[in-house]
XYZ file of C-alpha atoms in Angstrom:
668
model
C 9.544 0.038 -30.953
C 13.328 0.831 -30.672
C 14.721 3.860 -29.044
C 18.236 4.580 -30.423
C 20.880 7.132 -29.341
C 23.337 7.996 -32.152
C 26.602 9.989 -31.600
C 29.058 11.093 -34.208
C 31.760 13.583 -35.212
C 31.393 16.129 -38.017
C 33.203 14.605 -41.100
C 34.146 17.562 -43.306
C 34.734 21.331 -43.154
C 31.229 22.057 -44.478
C 29.611 20.064 -41.642
C 31.906 21.675 -39.099
C 30.988 25.130 -40.220
C 27.243 24.308 -40.025
C 27.674 23.009 -36.622
C 29.741 25.948 -35.559
C 27.177 28.480 -36.684
C 23.681 26.928 -35.860
C 21.869 29.873 -37.158
C 18.068 30.358 -37.621
C 18.242 28.948 -41.178
C 19.763 25.690 -39.968
C 17.278 25.493 -37.186
C 14.395 25.861 -39.658
C 15.804 23.188 -41.841
C 16.126 20.726 -38.955
C 12.602 21.625 -37.811
C 11.089 21.162 -41.258
C 12.800 17.838 -41.843
C 11.647 16.608 -38.381
C 8.032 17.570 -39.085
C 7.888 16.112 -42.620
C 9.557 12.739 -41.883
C 7.558 9.509 -42.963
C 7.859 7.608 -39.601
C 6.467 4.229 -40.677
C 8.841 3.653 -43.649
C 12.176 5.089 -42.456
C 11.743 5.470 -38.771
C 11.797 8.898 -37.047
C 15.049 10.821 -36.480
C 15.652 14.100 -34.552
C 18.705 16.114 -33.642
C 19.263 16.554 -29.876
C 22.400 18.650 -29.829
C 24.770 19.905 -32.510
C 28.271 21.307 -32.016
C 31.657 21.350 -33.842
C 32.827 18.431 -31.849
C 29.814 16.125 -31.828
C 26.254 15.639 -32.948
C 23.753 13.710 -30.992
C 20.650 12.250 -32.734
C 17.656 10.317 -31.394
C 15.702 7.824 -33.426
C 12.307 5.876 -33.009
C 12.296 2.749 -35.141
C 9.719 -0.008 -35.609
C 12.476 -2.197 -37.073
C 16.294 -2.122 -36.393
C 17.017 -3.494 -39.964
C 18.648 -0.923 -42.242
C 19.330 1.526 -39.454
C 22.512 2.751 -41.073
C 20.841 3.377 -44.498
C 17.934 5.230 -42.726
C 20.222 7.427 -40.829
C 22.289 8.248 -43.844
C 19.128 9.313 -45.727
C 18.286 11.690 -42.856
C 21.827 13.162 -42.591
C 21.839 13.772 -46.390
C 18.542 15.783 -45.997
C 20.170 17.998 -43.465
C 23.402 18.326 -45.481
C 25.495 16.785 -42.696
C 28.138 13.983 -42.799
C 29.398 12.188 -39.715
C 32.264 9.922 -38.851
C 32.984 7.429 -35.939
C 29.195 6.837 -35.506
C 28.078 5.059 -32.316
C 24.736 3.400 -31.924
C 23.108 2.591 -28.501
C 19.670 1.222 -27.662
C 18.172 3.185 -24.792
C 15.078 3.358 -22.628
C 12.019 5.362 -23.056
C 13.059 7.577 -20.212
C 16.345 8.278 -21.911
C 14.692 9.058 -25.269
C 12.217 11.318 -23.411
C 15.123 13.253 -21.932
C 16.706 13.685 -25.369
C 13.417 14.935 -26.778
C 13.255 17.559 -24.030
C 16.800 18.653 -24.818
C 15.896 18.863 -28.573
C 12.901 21.026 -27.743
C 15.062 23.280 -25.603
C 17.344 23.722 -28.662
C 14.388 24.725 -30.762
C 14.707 21.646 -32.986
C 11.414 19.860 -32.234
C 7.989 20.151 -30.389
C 7.693 17.311 -27.879
C 3.896 17.298 -27.661
C 3.461 17.145 -31.453
C 5.984 14.276 -31.698
C 4.313 12.152 -28.988
C 0.829 12.684 -30.396
C 2.001 11.545 -33.744
C 3.749 8.456 -32.375
C 0.926 7.589 -30.027
C 3.014 8.021 -26.956
C 1.074 10.884 -25.291
C -0.715 8.620 -22.662
C 2.597 7.294 -21.228
C 4.650 10.426 -21.758
C 4.141 12.263 -18.517
C 3.536 9.230 -16.336
C 6.309 6.855 -17.345
C 8.137 7.032 -14.058
C 5.143 5.910 -12.004
C 3.573 3.548 -14.558
C 6.665 1.423 -15.417
C 10.347 0.965 -15.096
C 12.690 -0.138 -17.823
C 16.029 -2.086 -18.181
C 18.295 -2.636 -20.995
C 19.498 -6.417 -21.410
C 23.133 -7.105 -21.085
C 24.787 -9.201 -23.865
C 25.296 -12.721 -22.482
C 26.687 -15.914 -24.019
C 25.002 -19.346 -23.780
C 27.627 -20.725 -21.374
C 27.152 -17.860 -18.913
C 23.402 -18.049 -19.146
C 23.400 -21.713 -18.208
C 25.857 -21.222 -15.406
C 23.631 -18.625 -13.816
C 20.590 -20.816 -14.317
C 22.301 -23.709 -12.493
C 22.826 -21.497 -9.493
C 19.147 -20.758 -9.082
C 16.666 -22.955 -7.144
C 14.303 -22.797 -9.988
C 16.552 -24.806 -12.305
C 14.401 -27.869 -12.574
C 11.988 -25.969 -14.724
C 14.374 -23.238 -16.030
C 17.072 -25.583 -17.578
C 14.554 -27.522 -19.737
C 13.202 -24.297 -21.162
C 16.679 -23.029 -22.001
C 17.249 -26.340 -23.830
C 14.133 -25.591 -25.886
C 15.284 -22.054 -26.627
C 18.764 -23.036 -27.750
C 17.622 -26.276 -29.399
C 15.198 -24.534 -31.945
C 15.998 -23.280 -35.477
C 18.239 -20.315 -35.593
C 15.723 -18.058 -37.233
C 17.001 -14.509 -37.438
C 13.657 -12.946 -38.452
C 11.299 -12.751 -35.484
C 7.967 -14.590 -36.341
C 6.063 -14.376 -33.058
C 6.075 -15.951 -29.699
C 5.151 -19.618 -29.356
C 4.978 -19.310 -25.503
C 4.937 -16.754 -22.703
C 6.005 -17.265 -19.096
C 4.933 -17.349 -15.546
C 7.574 -17.250 -12.815
C 6.489 -18.404 -9.224
C 8.735 -17.528 -6.338
C 8.503 -15.691 -3.037
C 12.000 -14.362 -3.632
C 12.393 -11.220 -5.493
C 16.016 -11.839 -6.586
C 14.987 -15.298 -8.053
C 12.131 -13.657 -10.048
C 14.431 -10.883 -11.356
C 17.302 -13.345 -12.173
C 15.008 -15.850 -13.894
C 13.290 -13.213 -16.048
C 16.705 -11.815 -17.086
C 18.059 -15.285 -17.901
C 15.085 -16.167 -20.019
C 15.120 -12.890 -21.890
C 18.840 -12.869 -22.564
C 18.439 -16.444 -23.935
C 15.583 -15.309 -26.163
C 17.544 -12.332 -27.476
C 20.645 -14.515 -27.993
C 18.449 -16.689 -30.251
C 16.768 -13.904 -32.074
C 13.382 -14.661 -30.359
C 13.125 -11.074 -29.261
C 14.800 -8.241 -31.132
C 14.492 -5.473 -28.640
C 17.005 -5.270 -25.545
C 14.600 -2.843 -23.815
C 12.439 -4.525 -21.153
C 9.436 -2.731 -19.487
C 8.803 -3.648 -15.838
C 5.287 -3.044 -14.381
C 4.070 -3.955 -10.858
C 0.588 -4.610 -9.609
C -0.629 -4.727 -6.038
C -3.195 -7.504 -6.459
C -5.654 -6.057 -3.894
C -5.643 -2.718 -5.776
C -7.310 -3.790 -8.924
C -8.907 -0.408 -9.404
C -5.380 1.033 -10.212
C -4.946 -1.337 -13.096
C -8.328 -0.403 -14.415
C -7.468 3.291 -14.367
C -4.159 2.608 -16.187
C -5.427 0.257 -18.956
C -5.079 2.867 -21.625
C -1.401 3.604 -20.570
C -0.743 -0.077 -20.468
C -2.018 -0.597 -24.063
C 0.345 2.277 -25.172
C 3.150 0.447 -23.408
C 2.342 -2.808 -25.322
C 2.197 -0.824 -28.579
C 5.665 0.642 -28.037
C 7.166 -2.699 -26.688
C 6.756 -4.411 -30.110
C 9.756 -6.807 -30.618
C 10.569 -6.694 -26.941
C 9.214 -7.891 -23.510
C 7.019 -6.701 -20.631
C 7.558 -8.124 -17.239
C 4.457 -7.852 -14.911
C 4.933 -8.499 -11.203
C 1.990 -9.232 -8.919
C 2.282 -8.277 -5.302
C -0.164 -10.189 -3.080
C 0.386 -11.443 0.390
C -2.713 -13.517 0.424
C -5.707 -14.345 -1.743
C -8.099 -11.530 -2.309
C -11.660 -11.990 -1.049
C -15.032 -10.356 -1.190
C -15.508 -7.162 -3.109
C -11.825 -6.827 -3.806
C -11.846 -10.145 -5.712
C -14.408 -9.055 -8.172
C -12.361 -5.789 -8.943
C -9.129 -7.840 -9.341
C -10.844 -10.380 -11.592
C -12.238 -7.742 -13.838
C -8.699 -6.115 -14.102
C -7.166 -9.492 -14.925
C -9.725 -10.139 -17.696
C -8.795 -6.805 -19.294
C -5.007 -7.462 -18.868
C -5.471 -10.820 -20.389
C -7.388 -9.479 -23.332
C -4.546 -6.951 -23.824
C -1.865 -9.507 -23.689
C -3.710 -11.761 -26.151
C -4.123 -8.834 -28.540
C -0.238 -8.214 -28.563
C 0.924 -11.760 -27.896
C 2.649 -12.143 -31.264
C 4.529 -8.800 -30.999
C 5.398 -8.569 -27.283
C 6.611 -11.313 -25.027
C 4.971 -11.169 -21.510
C 6.456 -12.669 -18.325
C 4.208 -12.769 -15.206
C 5.841 -12.949 -11.848
C 3.661 -14.346 -8.970
C 4.306 -15.341 -5.396
C 3.919 -18.995 -4.709
C 0.749 -18.572 -2.749
C -1.264 -16.874 -5.425
C -3.376 -19.710 -6.944
C -6.645 -17.907 -7.311
C -5.299 -14.946 -9.280
C -3.130 -17.241 -11.464
C -6.161 -19.354 -12.060
C -8.022 -16.395 -13.344
C -5.325 -15.657 -15.822
C -5.461 -19.182 -17.170
C -9.192 -18.785 -17.542
C -8.957 -15.646 -19.706
C -5.709 -16.303 -21.665
C -7.488 -18.641 -24.064
C -5.187 -20.309 -26.470
C -1.989 -18.583 -25.337
C 0.626 -21.084 -24.307
C 2.356 -20.572 -20.898
C 5.650 -22.043 -19.519
C 5.606 -22.075 -15.760
C 8.959 -21.593 -14.043
C 8.580 -22.489 -10.415
C 10.891 -22.057 -7.398
C 11.355 -25.593 -5.991
C 11.843 -26.574 -2.328
C 15.393 -27.807 -1.579
C 16.487 -30.743 0.461
C 17.986 -30.472 3.987
C 21.453 -31.384 2.481
C 21.210 -28.525 -0.103
C 19.937 -26.198 2.638
C 23.027 -26.791 4.649
C 25.230 -26.064 1.612
C 23.443 -22.789 1.051
C 23.843 -21.622 4.645
C 27.566 -22.658 4.675
C 28.121 -20.783 1.368
C 26.521 -17.765 2.925
C 28.626 -17.889 5.943
C 31.889 -18.230 3.947
C 30.888 -15.232 1.925
C 30.854 -13.336 5.162
C 34.214 -14.838 6.266
C 32.750 -16.597 9.204
C 32.603 -20.337 10.029
C 29.116 -21.974 10.079
C 28.371 -23.453 13.482
C 25.917 -25.924 15.024
C 23.528 -23.108 15.870
C 23.252 -22.191 12.168
C 23.167 -25.633 10.749
C 21.223 -27.167 13.587
C 18.158 -25.244 12.386
C 18.016 -27.731 9.378
C 15.973 -30.754 10.072
C 16.862 -33.975 8.001
C 13.512 -34.761 6.583
C 12.359 -31.224 5.859
C 12.385 -29.083 2.651
C 13.175 -25.322 2.444
C 12.677 -22.236 0.420
C 15.668 -20.053 -0.364
C 13.966 -16.967 1.070
C 13.361 -18.643 4.505
C 17.082 -19.757 4.557
C 18.205 -16.168 3.778
C 16.155 -14.935 6.660
C 17.488 -17.611 9.108
C 21.043 -16.897 8.041
C 20.879 -13.131 8.592
C 19.306 -13.460 12.030
C 22.052 -15.983 12.985
C 24.760 -13.814 11.534
C 23.571 -10.689 13.502
C 23.815 -12.738 16.763
C 27.194 -14.119 15.721
C 28.656 -10.676 15.286
C 27.667 -9.758 18.829
C 28.533 -13.106 20.487
C 31.906 -13.911 18.880
C 33.342 -11.270 16.666
C 32.396 -8.089 18.618
C 31.492 -9.342 22.140
C 31.613 -5.907 23.714
C 28.271 -5.223 21.983
C 26.492 -8.154 23.532
C 24.664 -5.920 26.069
C 23.150 -3.872 23.341
C 19.523 -4.789 22.618
C 18.195 -4.985 19.138
C 15.827 -2.485 17.869
C 13.079 -5.081 17.545
C 13.461 -6.175 21.268
C 13.349 -2.571 22.312
C 10.226 -2.063 20.384
C 8.571 -5.082 21.841
C 9.564 -4.179 25.381
C 8.624 -0.500 24.860
C 5.510 0.741 26.660
C 2.847 2.438 24.672
C 3.594 6.069 24.038
C 1.652 9.254 24.306
C -0.491 11.150 26.799
C -3.783 9.794 25.288
C -2.752 6.306 26.436
C -2.051 7.501 29.916
C -5.441 9.335 29.954
C -7.275 6.155 28.777
C -5.427 4.017 31.639
C -6.586 6.623 34.227
C -10.210 6.356 33.102
C -12.474 4.400 35.465
C -13.680 0.983 34.259
C -13.712 0.391 30.556
C -11.806 -2.934 30.930
C -12.910 -4.401 27.621
C -12.102 -1.242 25.647
C -8.538 -1.071 27.210
C -8.007 -4.741 26.504
C -8.873 -4.322 22.745
C -6.547 -1.228 22.346
C -3.710 -3.002 24.007
C -4.291 -5.997 21.703
C -4.104 -3.630 18.638
C -0.805 -2.141 19.911
C 0.634 -5.659 20.623
C -0.457 -6.899 17.249
C 1.567 -4.112 15.422
C 4.545 -4.758 17.631
C 4.395 -8.451 16.700
C 4.199 -7.582 13.034
C 7.590 -5.718 13.478
C 9.080 -8.837 14.994
C 7.651 -11.091 12.277
C 8.928 -8.896 9.461
C 12.416 -9.054 10.848
C 12.072 -12.753 10.696
C 11.022 -12.654 7.098
C 7.286 -13.285 7.650
C 4.956 -10.697 6.176
C 1.241 -10.766 7.121
C -1.447 -8.509 5.939
C -2.910 -6.216 8.663
C -6.294 -7.403 9.801
C -9.285 -5.238 9.639
C -9.456 -2.986 12.641
C -13.061 -1.856 12.251
C -14.939 -1.756 15.511
C -18.459 -1.513 17.092
C -18.799 0.308 20.327
C -22.137 -0.609 22.130
C -23.287 0.878 25.367
C -25.861 3.032 27.129
C -25.534 6.886 27.171
C -22.632 8.289 29.003
C -20.442 5.190 28.952
C -17.498 7.039 27.311
C -17.925 5.637 23.705
C -17.067 8.827 22.016
C -14.202 9.720 24.532
C -12.553 6.355 23.951
C -12.842 6.672 20.178
C -11.057 10.005 20.403
C -8.391 8.550 22.658
C -8.025 5.460 20.521
C -7.354 7.641 17.429
C -4.680 9.578 19.380
C -3.161 6.441 20.756
C -2.882 4.800 17.306
C -1.211 7.986 15.881
C 1.184 8.365 18.810
C 2.431 4.717 18.256
C 2.770 4.887 14.528
C -0.229 2.699 13.561
C -2.302 5.568 11.998
C -0.668 8.122 9.713
C -2.664 11.222 10.363
C -4.528 10.535 13.527
C -7.542 12.334 12.314
C -10.965 11.596 13.934
C -13.950 12.348 11.613
C -17.230 12.164 13.667
C -20.386 11.746 11.596
C -24.007 10.897 11.955
C -26.953 10.129 9.546
C -27.148 13.794 8.476
C -23.419 13.647 7.403
C -23.736 10.539 5.265
C -27.130 10.512 3.660
C -27.650 12.821 0.627
C -30.833 14.983 0.041
C -31.292 13.736 -3.451
C -30.901 10.557 -5.597
C -27.155 9.977 -6.405
C -25.802 12.159 -3.682
C -25.424 9.487 -0.873
C -22.641 7.270 -2.276
C -20.323 10.231 -3.239
C -21.096 11.790 0.229
C -20.008 8.643 2.058
C -16.841 8.314 -0.069
C -15.956 11.977 0.742
C -16.203 11.130 4.428
C -13.904 8.225 4.117
C -11.385 10.429 2.159
C -11.637 13.034 4.992
C -10.679 10.254 7.493
C -7.761 8.928 5.440
C -5.052 7.791 7.861
C -7.364 8.031 10.763
C -10.768 6.973 12.216
C -14.235 7.508 10.930
C -16.575 7.499 13.972
C -20.263 6.860 12.996
C -22.380 7.752 16.071
C -25.962 6.265 16.375
C -25.164 4.191 13.347
C -28.553 2.455 13.567
C -30.171 5.797 12.417
C -29.046 4.732 8.994
C -31.603 1.915 8.939
C -34.769 3.137 7.233
C -38.307 1.920 7.701
C -38.390 0.507 4.153
C -35.723 -1.174 2.090
C -34.033 0.592 -0.953
C -34.006 4.059 0.639
C -31.062 6.436 1.017
C -29.982 4.728 4.312
C -29.515 1.400 2.642
C -27.456 3.056 -0.093
C -25.242 4.719 2.597
C -24.809 1.311 4.451
C -23.805 -0.508 1.245
C -21.314 2.183 0.312
C -19.904 2.131 3.894
C -19.385 -1.641 3.473
C -17.637 -1.199 0.166
C -15.374 1.582 1.388
C -14.476 -0.306 4.617
C -13.008 -3.091 2.304
C -11.367 -0.858 -0.190
C -9.828 1.388 2.435
C -9.147 -1.161 5.137
C -5.436 -0.111 5.287
C -6.227 3.584 5.372
C -9.259 4.021 7.514
C -10.528 2.415 10.752
C -14.299 2.750 11.077
C -15.905 2.775 14.490
C -19.693 2.299 14.734
C -21.307 3.443 18.013
C -24.813 3.151 19.485
C -27.101 1.519 22.031
C -26.724 -2.353 22.321
C -30.266 -3.432 21.208
C -30.473 -1.055 18.281
C -26.819 -1.852 17.008
C -27.865 -5.507 16.435
C -30.609 -4.451 13.986
C -28.056 -2.330 12.121
C -25.403 -5.111 11.838
C -28.126 -7.411 10.408
C -29.075 -4.964 7.715
C -26.146 -5.806 5.356
C -24.694 -9.358 5.251
C -21.171 -8.183 4.559
C -21.123 -5.595 7.503
C -20.715 -7.924 10.569
C -17.962 -9.833 8.824
C -15.796 -6.837 8.244
C -15.867 -5.854 11.949
C -12.972 -7.170 13.937
C -13.964 -6.026 17.454
C -17.304 -5.524 19.193
C -16.534 -3.575 22.341
C -19.155 -3.564 25.122
C -19.285 -0.385 27.324
C -21.035 -1.618 30.511
C -22.910 0.682 32.859
C -20.890 1.914 35.790
C -21.517 0.589 39.270
C -21.972 2.832 42.267
C -18.395 2.804 43.319
C -17.102 3.484 39.770
C -19.465 6.479 39.508
C -18.102 7.759 42.796
C -14.634 7.522 41.480
C -15.604 9.311 38.309
C -17.014 12.111 40.435
C -13.723 12.309 42.297
C -11.760 12.506 39.055
C -13.888 15.275 37.592
C -13.701 17.285 40.825
C -9.994 16.737 41.099
C -9.600 18.234 37.495
C -11.356 21.259 38.771
C -9.081 21.402 41.847
C -11.811 20.341 44.158
C -12.510 17.465 46.565
C -15.453 15.880 48.574
C -15.717 15.367 52.293
C -16.319 11.882 53.544
C -19.888 12.710 54.267
C -20.233 14.019 50.637
C -18.879 10.673 49.280
C -21.513 8.803 51.387
C -24.110 11.126 50.009
C -22.895 10.430 46.346
C -23.222 6.739 46.928
C -26.810 7.170 48.055
C -27.398 9.438 45.050
C -26.049 6.977 42.478
C -27.708 4.068 44.107
C -31.137 5.659 43.407
C -30.177 6.901 39.947
C -28.831 3.734 38.393
C -32.188 2.072 38.624
C -33.851 4.741 36.393
C -34.414 3.511 32.739
C -32.771 6.759 31.218
C -29.783 6.781 33.540
C -26.881 8.708 31.867
C -23.772 7.138 33.511
C -20.876 9.528 33.204
C -23.105 12.360 31.909
C -25.316 11.981 34.933
C -22.182 12.314 37.114
C -21.096 15.570 35.378
C -24.633 16.889 35.851
C -24.442 16.007 39.619
C -21.112 17.963 39.868
C -22.468 20.960 38.150
C -25.591 21.080 40.426
C -23.257 20.557 43.442
C -21.254 23.614 42.425
C -24.426 25.726 42.202
C -25.555 24.337 45.543
C -22.148 25.065 47.158
C -22.287 28.722 45.920
C -25.701 29.225 47.433
C -24.577 27.656 50.799
C -21.337 29.746 51.008
C -23.194 32.952 50.300
C -25.239 32.427 53.478
C -21.987 32.885 55.510
C -20.055 35.917 56.371
C -17.822 36.778 53.390
C -14.802 37.344 55.522
C -15.222 33.852 57.164
C -15.101 31.988 53.849
C -11.710 30.216 53.395
C -10.022 28.867 50.302
C -10.608 25.377 51.653
C -14.411 26.117 51.887
C -14.436 27.084 48.119
C -12.615 23.940 47.088
C -14.663 21.519 49.173
C -18.036 19.685 48.434
C -20.015 18.721 51.437
C -22.946 16.381 51.814
C -25.281 19.362 51.883
C -24.235 20.255 48.242
C -25.251 16.776 46.847
C -28.855 16.679 45.715
C -30.587 13.279 45.890
C -32.717 12.433 42.883
C -36.408 12.126 43.363
C -37.749 8.661 43.406
C -40.420 8.324 40.745
C -43.711 7.322 42.255
C -45.262 4.045 41.098
C -48.611 4.842 39.442
C -50.630 2.041 41.078
C -54.447 2.078 40.353
C -56.265 0.585 43.189
C -59.624 -1.045 42.577
C -62.285 -1.720 45.111
C -64.377 0.176 47.634
C -63.252 2.680 50.212
C -64.849 3.386 53.420
């Protein structure tokens, strides 16, 4: 479909008078003519604006042939004649704007028009669904010259020879081939697609200068599934033209993502097959995307594909590229720049571009503006920067927790490193950050989860820093069909933050196939689908968590870190007690510390020992015992120091549980 903008000047006095006095009668005539047009035979025309100086008209056409005759027929029906008529092919966005102006001027109803033309599904979403370009006119000599400059020329030039070497057929009869462009460089993909399309247009292989651009993140296949109806409308309205579909994928998709992507590719391939004679499709892939490309070949059937691949360049050519870049910036290439090139190696243009810009930034500070040598780069500052936020300080002050602190510091270092790698042109997908916290009661699992969430937010890793704490009752529905939506809702609540599932083993039911299994299966699916949005932390007792991880085969593989929270020893428990007391403005005497050691030495041998919780209980009982002790004194003799001090007398020792030994024999 062609979108045409037409501008002209009123030709005679009658037309000028009509234009000068656009009364209700003229409006009704334009509206009536607009509603009663036969679109398929003559195209569809509408008036956007009308004045004594200029008239602007929009047109939808299935075929550009006979445009002047079709326009003249429309103008005669309106009783208008124009001179100095200018025609311009425009994008959908431009024609959409013209229709809006026409509706504002009471000439047309936008929704009625789009419904009749089959455009309603892409009308309100065109800015998000696709972008558009209008091809520039270009001659054969210019097209070849630009192709020679690209490091994809070994496959591109032979295809240009085929395009220009064919019969000069001016009536479009279909597309013998479609295209795949493989490169990691966005400029190469864009330039190559434009060169191919300009050559095809120059040889009447496509008749439409409008090109639709659609991007797909390969690990977000569900989006493509949701937009299939709109994509089909896009194909319908691109007849005679081209669609360029760019795939964004840093690495091959695996697991549950792969099945969703594969399903989307099958649907997209069927769509392309359906319109392959009317619409030219160009697919753009990164170089390392073989699995997804293979799926396309599997589903495309009898469609013929020309592959245009970015090639590696020799060391000699690599030096020429770097030297040319340096000259473009008016600096001389030096040994540091060219010395990076090894004689027997091959290079990609993208890598050379990254190396050059890193060298050039250093060159500016070393030679051209030496006074700035002492200024550190943002990346170096970021790498040297200590973790931010009070939550990180609070974690560092906590007693013990060596492994938990190590994991959190590793996570922060990883994201710092990614910043450094991106600056060097190396993009890596973020690994899964899902975790399992195992430990006995009172070992600070929940506290660390809360601090971890705040630390990740303070340091820019998580967007919201929201912690959603849930248990079985928050995830398992009461009735059939409720559990999966409930789990998905909790993941949505935790978007940009952490979903903390306490006592996760409680989801394991006595029998297979119950609601707990459904909850676990849905959790595994959402962990994969939302790996960039939500970090899941499972928490529970060590022995029971093993049974939980074995319940679903995909669960353990999606967990990056298993953090063990060890029981505290006696000295650590004493330090925890001192920290708790200090927060309350209190302290222990030396005798009280010795008494605490004795207390904890007994307690840690009990099977239900509560670690940090037990310490808090000891402090609370000590406060009550202190109150009773102080009230035995004369009120006037009680000092502030007395009130803020715990003594050995305030510490209650736990009762040792007696061994129930049954003696057998005779007693005298």
